[in-house]
Amino acid sequence: MGRGPLRIAATAVLGLSGCVALAACGDGNAVQGNREVAGGEAARGKAILTANTHGCGGCHTIPGIPNAHGTVGPPLHGMALRGYVAGRLPNDPGNLVRWISGPQEIDPRSAMPDTGITTAEAAHVAAYLYTLRDIPK
Amino acid sequence: MRTRALGAVLVKGGLVGGLAGCGGTQSALDPRGPAAATIADFSWILFAGAAVIFIGTMALAAYGVLLPDRTKGVPPIRFILWGGLVFPGVTLLVLTVATAMVGNAVDFRTHPEEPLRVTVVGNMFWWEVVYPDLPGGPLVTANELRIPVGRPVEVTVTTRDVIHSFWVPALHGKMDLIPGRMNRITLIASEPAILRGQCAEFCGEQHAWMALFVVALDPAEFDGWIARQQAVPEPPDPADEQLVRGRTAFLEAGCGTCHVIRGLAEGPYAAVGQLGPDLTHVGSRLSIGAGVLPNGVGPLAAWIAGVQDIKSGARMPSYSTLDGETLTALARYLESLK
């Protein structure tokens, strides 16, 4: 009986570590790296995409945005998980905002034009895109 | 830039406002001209009258059901005679006369002032707008009807394909576009405003996205707009390689087979096609695709490469066969046509 508390503690530790491990596995879509966009508000980004002021949804399918069913550019599912932006920039907040606000400076051969979106708006849009973690299976 | 932002608000507002229904840019209950105001006033009288009659009828029915002893003595023939024949007869007669009077009041054909003449031609699924008798020669544009405040504007409507209906609720009632016929409706806007109109006769799969913006301007501003629209766009600055490339791409990709850009021709190519909207000053418009997207480089590129995603059934194919540089150059060139 003297070993009781020890056993309980050991079980608890094992159990807890099991939970942690499971939690880590359960989130198969683990985000690598920083996804915090300075000055970006996801709700405002969603509003910008919904208004479609810059035509984003004309080319991209964007989860959660009505009428954003474009097939001209890549779909933006799981943007929080993507390794690269535009096939060349490591996916981090700085690069994503740079790409959204001025793709032609990064890749003049890209079909994505400079839409005139401001850096501040691009930060909001990036913040929204980083809420997207589901990839259709 | 201000009008651009406004365009975005409008395209979105058209969606939201259209659902809200009772205010904003596309509502018969928020009139911006004398005809719509008269129609709205008359509608309110009708609503109120109908409400009074409905409540009165229900009250009588309740009275009869709840207090049968009180009404037993009334001969049914009296109800039928007064309530079923005399009352509706008089009411309908008055309404018929009133409707005819309202119809006359909103018909500005006899207006003393010489109207501005405009022809609006319906197409699946966009509007061609022609100003045939301007001093500087005819002007063709699309999906946007700019008019001077206060002056009657005689809109002649017709169609190239199926029946459509021209309806700018904040200015007037509907007028059908019938193949082979020229129907006329005269609009007057009483204040500067940007209003949304809509095809009001089901015309095919993109009927719902066949919108038209009516921009009522102060007369001086209107004259300035006409002068700018009549000007032939300057060729792009040769130093701006992207714009030059966009202009060349427009011709080489065959865009000119369906679209006009006045003054644009080179070698065997010319932008003189009559199947799609005139794009001479497309960059100055509030929206593209007849109200489906706000204007801008991004939406233009999206439209060119993905028309059929955005407005499937539109008579333009998706040009996603253009390489990326050409597409962005083309979008920038079109946006530069102010």
Coordinates of C-alpha atoms in Angstrom, one line a residue:
Chain A
M1 CA 0.0 0.0 0.0
G2 CA 3.0 2.3 0.6
R3 CA 3.7 2.2 -3.1
G4 CA 0.2 3.4 -3.8
P5 CA 0.8 7.1 -4.2
L6 CA 4.0 6.5 -6.3
R7 CA 2.1 4.2 -8.6
I8 CA -0.7 6.7 -8.9
A9 CA 1.8 9.4 -9.7
A10 CA 3.6 7.2 -12.2
T11 CA 0.3 6.3 -13.9
A12 CA -0.6 10.0 -14.0
V13 CA 2.7 10.9 -15.6
L14 CA 2.4 8.1 -18.2
G15 CA -1.2 9.0 -18.9
L16 CA -0.4 12.7 -19.3
S17 CA 2.5 12.1 -21.6
G18 CA 0.3 9.8 -23.6
C19 CA -2.3 12.5 -23.9
V20 CA 0.3 15.0 -25.0
A21 CA 1.7 12.6 -27.6
L22 CA -1.8 11.8 -28.8
A23 CA -2.7 15.5 -29.0
A24 CA 0.4 16.1 -31.1
C25 CA -0.5 13.2 -33.4
G26 CA -4.1 14.2 -33.5
D27 CA -3.2 17.5 -35.0
G28 CA -1.8 16.0 -38.1
N29 CA -1.8 19.5 -39.7
A30 CA 1.0 20.8 -37.4
V31 CA 2.0 24.3 -38.2
Q32 CA 5.7 24.8 -38.7
G33 CA 7.1 28.2 -38.0
N34 CA 5.6 31.6 -37.2
R35 CA 2.1 32.3 -38.4
E36 CA 1.5 35.6 -36.4
V37 CA 1.1 38.5 -38.8
A38 CA 2.1 41.8 -37.3
G39 CA -0.7 44.3 -37.7
G40 CA -3.0 41.6 -39.3
E41 CA -6.5 41.0 -38.2
A42 CA -8.1 37.8 -39.6
A43 CA -11.6 39.3 -39.4
R44 CA -10.7 42.3 -41.4
G45 CA -8.9 40.1 -43.9
K46 CA -12.0 38.1 -44.3
A47 CA -14.0 41.3 -44.9
I48 CA -11.5 42.4 -47.6
L49 CA -11.7 39.0 -49.3
T50 CA -15.5 38.9 -49.1
A51 CA -15.8 42.4 -50.7
N52 CA -13.5 41.1 -53.4
T53 CA -12.2 44.6 -53.9
H54 CA -8.9 43.3 -55.4
G55 CA -10.5 40.3 -57.2
C56 CA -8.7 37.7 -55.1
G57 CA -11.7 35.3 -55.3
G58 CA -11.8 35.6 -59.0
C59 CA -8.6 33.5 -59.3
H60 CA -8.4 31.6 -56.0
T61 CA -10.7 29.3 -54.2
I62 CA -10.6 30.5 -50.7
P63 CA -12.3 28.5 -47.9
G64 CA -14.9 30.6 -46.0
I65 CA -15.2 33.3 -48.6
P66 CA -18.5 33.3 -50.6
N67 CA -18.0 33.5 -54.3
A68 CA -14.3 32.8 -54.1
H69 CA -14.3 29.8 -56.4
G70 CA -11.6 30.7 -58.9
T71 CA -9.5 28.1 -60.6
V72 CA -7.0 30.5 -62.3
G73 CA -4.6 30.4 -59.4
P74 CA -4.0 27.8 -56.7
P75 CA -6.7 27.1 -54.1
L76 CA -5.7 28.6 -50.7
H77 CA -6.8 25.7 -48.4
G78 CA -4.4 25.1 -45.6
M79 CA -2.3 28.2 -46.1
A80 CA -1.2 27.9 -42.5
L81 CA 0.5 24.6 -43.3
R82 CA 2.1 25.4 -46.7
G83 CA 5.8 25.2 -47.0
Y84 CA 6.3 27.7 -49.7
V85 CA 4.5 30.8 -51.1
A86 CA 4.4 31.1 -54.9
G87 CA 6.7 28.1 -55.1
R88 CA 9.7 30.1 -54.1
L89 CA 9.4 32.0 -50.8
P90 CA 9.4 30.1 -47.4
N91 CA 5.9 30.5 -46.0
D92 CA 6.3 33.1 -43.2
P93 CA 4.3 36.2 -42.5
G94 CA 6.8 38.6 -44.0
N95 CA 7.0 36.7 -47.3
L96 CA 3.3 36.1 -47.5
V97 CA 2.5 39.8 -47.0
R98 CA 5.2 40.7 -49.6
W99 CA 3.8 38.3 -52.1
I100 CA 0.2 39.4 -51.7
S101 CA 1.0 43.1 -51.9
G102 CA 3.6 43.0 -54.7
P103 CA 3.9 39.6 -56.5
Q104 CA 5.4 41.3 -59.6
E105 CA 8.5 42.4 -57.7
I106 CA 9.1 38.9 -56.6
D107 CA 8.2 37.1 -59.8
P108 CA 7.6 39.3 -62.9
R109 CA 6.6 36.2 -64.8
S110 CA 3.8 35.3 -62.4
A111 CA 0.2 35.5 -63.6
M112 CA -0.6 37.2 -60.4
P113 CA -0.7 41.0 -60.9
D114 CA 0.0 43.8 -58.5
T115 CA -3.6 44.4 -57.6
G116 CA -3.0 47.7 -55.7
I117 CA -3.7 46.1 -52.4
T118 CA -1.9 48.0 -49.6
T119 CA 0.6 46.4 -47.2
A120 CA -1.8 46.9 -44.3
E121 CA -4.6 45.2 -46.2
A122 CA -2.3 42.4 -47.3
A123 CA -1.4 41.8 -43.6
H124 CA -5.1 41.4 -42.7
V125 CA -5.6 39.0 -45.7
A126 CA -2.5 37.0 -44.6
A127 CA -3.8 36.8 -41.1
Y128 CA -7.0 35.4 -42.4
L129 CA -5.2 32.9 -44.7
Y130 CA -3.2 31.7 -41.6
T131 CA -6.5 30.6 -40.0
L132 CA -6.9 28.1 -42.9
R133 CA -5.6 24.7 -41.7
D134 CA -7.9 22.2 -43.4
I135 CA -6.7 20.4 -46.5
P136 CA -9.4 18.5 -48.4
K137 CA -8.5 14.8 -48.1
Chain B
M1 CA -9.2 56.0 -56.7
R2 CA -12.2 57.3 -54.9
T3 CA -14.6 56.1 -57.6
R4 CA -12.7 52.7 -57.5
A5 CA -13.4 52.3 -53.8
L6 CA -17.0 53.4 -54.4
G7 CA -17.3 50.7 -57.1
A8 CA -16.2 48.1 -54.7
V9 CA -18.7 49.3 -52.1
L10 CA -21.4 49.3 -54.8
V11 CA -20.7 45.9 -56.1
K12 CA -20.8 44.6 -52.6
G13 CA -23.7 46.9 -51.7
G14 CA -25.6 45.6 -54.6
L15 CA -25.5 42.2 -53.1
V16 CA -26.3 43.2 -49.5
G17 CA -28.6 46.1 -50.5
G18 CA -30.4 43.9 -52.9
L19 CA -31.3 41.5 -50.1
A20 CA -32.1 44.2 -47.6
G21 CA -34.3 45.7 -50.2
C22 CA -35.6 48.9 -48.6
G23 CA -32.7 51.3 -49.0
G24 CA -29.5 52.1 -50.8
T25 CA -28.8 52.1 -54.5
Q26 CA -31.4 49.7 -55.9
S27 CA -34.7 50.4 -54.2
A28 CA -38.0 51.6 -55.5
L29 CA -38.7 52.7 -51.9
D30 CA -35.7 55.0 -51.9
P31 CA -36.5 57.2 -54.9
R32 CA -33.9 59.5 -56.5
G33 CA -36.1 60.9 -59.2
P34 CA -39.6 62.3 -59.7
A35 CA -41.0 59.3 -61.5
A36 CA -39.8 56.8 -58.8
A37 CA -41.0 59.3 -56.1
T38 CA -44.5 59.4 -57.5
I39 CA -44.6 55.6 -57.9
A40 CA -43.3 55.2 -54.3
D41 CA -45.9 57.6 -52.9
F42 CA -48.7 55.8 -54.8
S43 CA -47.4 52.5 -53.5
W44 CA -47.5 53.7 -49.9
I45 CA -51.2 54.8 -50.4
L46 CA -51.9 51.3 -51.8
F47 CA -50.2 49.6 -48.9
A48 CA -52.0 51.7 -46.4
G49 CA -55.4 51.3 -48.1
A50 CA -54.9 47.5 -48.4
A51 CA -54.0 47.4 -44.7
V52 CA -57.1 49.3 -43.7
I53 CA -59.4 47.1 -45.8
F54 CA -57.7 43.9 -44.6
I55 CA -58.0 44.9 -41.0
G56 CA -61.6 46.0 -41.5
T57 CA -62.6 42.8 -43.2
M58 CA -60.9 40.7 -40.4
A59 CA -62.7 42.8 -37.8
L60 CA -66.1 42.2 -39.4
A61 CA -65.3 38.5 -39.7
A62 CA -64.3 38.3 -36.0
Y63 CA -67.4 40.2 -35.0
G64 CA -69.6 37.8 -36.9
V65 CA -67.9 34.7 -35.4
L66 CA -67.7 36.0 -31.8
L67 CA -71.0 37.7 -31.6
P68 CA -73.4 35.7 -33.8
D69 CA -76.5 37.0 -32.0
R70 CA -75.7 40.6 -32.9
T71 CA -75.3 39.9 -36.6
K72 CA -78.0 37.3 -37.0
G73 CA -80.6 39.9 -38.0
V74 CA -78.5 41.5 -40.8
P75 CA -79.7 40.1 -44.2
P76 CA -76.7 38.5 -46.1
I77 CA -77.7 40.3 -49.3
R78 CA -76.9 43.6 -47.8
F79 CA -73.3 42.5 -47.1
I80 CA -72.9 41.1 -50.6
L81 CA -74.4 44.2 -52.2
W82 CA -72.4 46.8 -50.2
G83 CA -69.3 44.9 -49.2
G84 CA -69.0 42.7 -52.2
L85 CA -70.1 44.9 -55.1
V86 CA -70.4 48.6 -54.3
F87 CA -67.3 49.0 -52.1
P88 CA -64.8 47.1 -54.3
G89 CA -66.4 48.6 -57.4
V90 CA -65.9 52.1 -56.2
T91 CA -62.4 51.4 -54.9
L92 CA -61.3 49.8 -58.1
L93 CA -62.7 52.5 -60.2
V94 CA -60.9 55.2 -58.1
L95 CA -57.7 53.1 -58.3
T96 CA -58.0 52.7 -62.1
V97 CA -58.3 56.5 -62.5
A98 CA -55.4 57.1 -60.0
T99 CA -53.2 54.5 -61.8
A100 CA -53.8 56.2 -65.1
M101 CA -53.0 59.6 -63.6
V102 CA -49.8 58.2 -62.0
G103 CA -48.9 56.7 -65.4
N104 CA -49.3 60.1 -67.0
A105 CA -47.4 61.8 -64.3
V106 CA -44.3 59.6 -64.7
D107 CA -44.3 59.8 -68.5
F108 CA -41.9 62.6 -69.4
R109 CA -42.4 62.4 -73.1
T110 CA -44.1 65.8 -73.1
H111 CA -41.4 67.3 -70.9
P112 CA -40.6 70.8 -72.2
E113 CA -36.9 70.3 -72.0
E114 CA -35.1 68.6 -74.9
P115 CA -34.1 65.1 -73.6
L116 CA -30.7 63.6 -73.8
R117 CA -31.1 60.5 -76.0
V118 CA -29.5 57.2 -75.1
T119 CA -29.9 53.8 -76.5
V120 CA -29.5 50.8 -74.2
V121 CA -29.0 47.4 -76.0
G122 CA -29.4 44.2 -74.0
N123 CA -27.0 41.3 -74.5
M124 CA -26.7 38.0 -72.7
F125 CA -25.5 39.2 -70.1
W126 CA -24.5 42.8 -70.3
W127 CA -25.7 46.2 -71.4
E128 CA -24.4 48.3 -74.3
V129 CA -25.0 52.0 -73.8
V130 CA -24.9 54.4 -76.8
Y131 CA -25.2 58.2 -76.8
P132 CA -26.1 58.6 -80.5
D133 CA -26.5 62.4 -80.9
L134 CA -23.7 64.1 -78.9
P135 CA -22.1 67.2 -80.5
G136 CA -18.8 65.3 -80.7
G137 CA -20.3 62.3 -82.4
P138 CA -21.8 59.1 -81.0
L139 CA -20.3 57.5 -77.9
V140 CA -20.5 53.8 -77.1
T141 CA -19.8 52.4 -73.6
A142 CA -21.1 49.5 -71.5
N143 CA -22.8 48.5 -68.2
E144 CA -22.8 52.1 -67.0
L145 CA -25.3 54.8 -67.9
R146 CA -24.1 58.3 -66.9
I147 CA -26.8 61.0 -67.0
P148 CA -27.0 64.7 -66.1
V149 CA -29.0 65.5 -63.0
G150 CA -32.4 67.3 -63.7
R151 CA -32.4 66.7 -67.5
P152 CA -34.8 64.2 -69.0
V153 CA -33.0 61.2 -70.5
E154 CA -34.9 59.3 -73.1
V155 CA -33.7 55.8 -73.0
T156 CA -34.5 53.7 -76.1
V157 CA -34.2 50.0 -75.2
T158 CA -33.8 47.1 -77.5
T159 CA -32.0 43.7 -77.5
R160 CA -29.6 41.7 -79.7
D161 CA -30.8 38.4 -78.4
V162 CA -33.6 37.5 -76.0
I163 CA -36.1 39.6 -74.0
H164 CA -34.5 41.5 -71.2
S165 CA -36.0 44.3 -69.0
F166 CA -34.4 47.6 -68.1
W167 CA -35.1 48.5 -64.4
V168 CA -33.5 51.2 -62.3
P169 CA -35.8 51.0 -59.3
A170 CA -34.7 54.3 -57.8
L171 CA -35.5 56.2 -61.0
H172 CA -38.5 54.6 -62.7
G173 CA -40.5 51.4 -63.4
K174 CA -39.4 48.6 -65.8
M175 CA -39.3 48.7 -69.6
D176 CA -38.9 45.5 -71.5
L177 CA -36.3 45.0 -74.2
I178 CA -38.0 43.2 -77.0
P179 CA -36.2 41.8 -80.1
G180 CA -37.0 44.0 -83.1
R181 CA -38.7 46.7 -81.1
M182 CA -37.5 50.1 -79.8
N183 CA -39.2 50.8 -76.5
R184 CA -38.7 54.1 -74.7
I185 CA -38.7 55.3 -71.2
T186 CA -37.7 58.7 -70.0
L187 CA -35.7 59.0 -66.8
I188 CA -35.0 62.1 -64.6
A189 CA -32.6 62.0 -61.7
S190 CA -33.2 64.6 -59.1
E191 CA -29.8 64.4 -57.3
P192 CA -26.3 63.2 -58.0
A193 CA -26.2 59.5 -57.1
I194 CA -24.8 56.2 -58.1
L195 CA -27.6 53.7 -58.6
R196 CA -27.8 50.1 -59.5
G197 CA -30.1 48.7 -62.2
Q198 CA -30.8 45.1 -63.0
C199 CA -32.2 43.0 -65.8
A200 CA -35.8 42.3 -64.6
E201 CA -36.8 39.6 -67.1
F202 CA -35.2 36.2 -66.8
C203 CA -32.9 35.9 -69.7
G204 CA -30.6 33.0 -69.1
E205 CA -28.1 31.5 -66.6
Q206 CA -26.4 34.8 -65.7
H207 CA -29.6 36.9 -65.6
A208 CA -28.9 37.7 -61.9
W209 CA -25.5 39.2 -62.8
M210 CA -26.8 41.4 -65.5
A211 CA -26.5 44.6 -63.6
L212 CA -26.0 48.2 -64.7
F213 CA -24.9 51.2 -62.8
V214 CA -26.6 54.6 -63.4
V215 CA -24.4 57.5 -62.4
A216 CA -26.3 60.8 -62.1
L217 CA -23.8 63.7 -62.3
D218 CA -24.0 67.5 -62.1
P219 CA -24.4 68.7 -65.7
A220 CA -20.9 70.3 -65.8
E221 CA -19.4 67.0 -64.5
F222 CA -21.4 65.1 -67.0
D223 CA -20.0 67.2 -69.9
G224 CA -16.5 66.6 -68.6
W225 CA -17.1 62.9 -68.5
I226 CA -18.5 62.9 -72.1
A227 CA -15.4 64.7 -73.3
R228 CA -13.1 62.3 -71.6
Q229 CA -15.0 59.3 -72.9
Q230 CA -15.0 60.7 -76.5
A231 CA -11.3 61.1 -76.4
V232 CA -9.3 58.4 -78.1
P233 CA -6.9 56.9 -75.4
E234 CA -3.2 57.8 -75.8
P235 CA -1.0 54.9 -76.6
P236 CA 1.0 53.8 -73.6
D237 CA 4.3 55.5 -72.7
P238 CA 7.0 53.5 -74.6
A239 CA 9.1 53.4 -71.5
D240 CA 6.4 51.4 -69.7
E241 CA 7.2 48.0 -71.2
Q242 CA 4.5 46.2 -69.4
L243 CA 1.8 48.5 -70.7
V244 CA 3.2 48.3 -74.3
R245 CA 3.2 44.5 -73.9
G246 CA -0.4 44.6 -72.7
R247 CA -1.5 46.6 -75.7
T248 CA 0.2 44.3 -78.1
A249 CA -1.2 41.3 -76.3
F250 CA -4.7 42.7 -76.6
L251 CA -4.3 42.7 -80.4
E252 CA -2.3 39.5 -80.8
A253 CA -4.6 37.4 -78.5
G254 CA -7.5 38.3 -80.7
C255 CA -9.4 40.4 -78.1
G256 CA -10.1 42.9 -80.9
T257 CA -12.2 40.4 -82.7
C258 CA -15.0 40.9 -80.1
H259 CA -14.1 44.2 -78.4
V260 CA -13.6 47.7 -79.6
I261 CA -10.8 50.0 -78.3
R262 CA -11.1 53.1 -80.4
G263 CA -7.8 54.0 -82.1
L264 CA -6.2 50.6 -81.4
A265 CA -4.9 49.0 -84.6
E266 CA -1.5 47.7 -85.7
G267 CA -0.4 45.7 -88.7
P268 CA -3.1 43.2 -89.5
Y269 CA -4.8 43.7 -86.1
A270 CA -7.5 46.1 -85.1
A271 CA -9.8 46.3 -82.0
V272 CA -13.1 46.6 -83.9
G273 CA -15.2 43.6 -82.8
Q274 CA -18.9 44.1 -82.1
L275 CA -19.7 41.0 -80.0
G276 CA -18.6 42.2 -76.6
P277 CA -18.6 45.4 -74.6
D278 CA -16.6 48.4 -76.0
L279 CA -13.5 48.7 -73.8
T280 CA -12.2 52.1 -75.0
H281 CA -12.3 53.5 -71.4
V282 CA -12.9 50.3 -69.4
G283 CA -10.5 51.4 -66.7
S284 CA -12.9 54.3 -65.9
R285 CA -15.9 52.1 -65.1
L286 CA -17.2 51.2 -61.7
S287 CA -17.3 47.5 -62.2
I288 CA -16.5 44.8 -64.7
G289 CA -18.6 41.9 -66.0
A290 CA -21.8 43.9 -65.7
G291 CA -21.5 44.3 -61.9
V292 CA -20.0 41.0 -61.0
L293 CA -16.6 42.4 -59.8
P294 CA -15.3 45.8 -58.9
N295 CA -12.8 47.3 -61.3
G296 CA -9.1 47.0 -60.9
V297 CA -6.0 45.2 -62.1
G298 CA -6.7 42.1 -60.0
P299 CA -10.3 41.7 -61.0
L300 CA -9.5 42.3 -64.7
A301 CA -6.8 39.6 -64.6
A302 CA -9.2 37.3 -62.8
W303 CA -11.9 38.0 -65.4
I304 CA -9.7 37.5 -68.4
A305 CA -8.3 34.2 -67.2
G306 CA -11.3 32.9 -65.4
V307 CA -14.5 34.4 -66.9
Q308 CA -16.2 31.0 -66.8
D309 CA -15.4 30.6 -63.1
I310 CA -16.8 34.0 -62.3
K311 CA -19.7 34.2 -64.7
S312 CA -20.2 30.9 -66.3
G313 CA -22.3 31.2 -69.5
A314 CA -20.9 34.6 -70.3
R315 CA -20.1 34.7 -74.0
M316 CA -16.4 35.1 -73.4
P317 CA -14.0 32.1 -73.0
S318 CA -11.5 31.9 -70.1
Y319 CA -8.1 33.0 -71.4
S320 CA -6.0 31.0 -69.0
T321 CA -3.9 30.0 -72.0
L322 CA -2.1 33.4 -71.8
D323 CA 1.3 33.2 -70.0
G324 CA 1.6 35.0 -66.7
E325 CA 3.5 38.0 -67.9
T326 CA 1.0 38.5 -70.8
L327 CA -2.0 38.2 -68.5
T328 CA -0.7 40.7 -65.9
A329 CA 0.4 43.1 -68.7
L330 CA -3.0 42.9 -70.4
A331 CA -4.8 43.5 -67.1
R332 CA -2.7 46.5 -66.4
Y333 CA -3.1 47.9 -69.9
L334 CA -7.0 47.6 -69.7
E335 CA -6.9 49.2 -66.2
S336 CA -4.9 52.1 -67.7
L337 CA -7.7 53.0 -70.1
K338 CA -9.3 55.6 -68.0

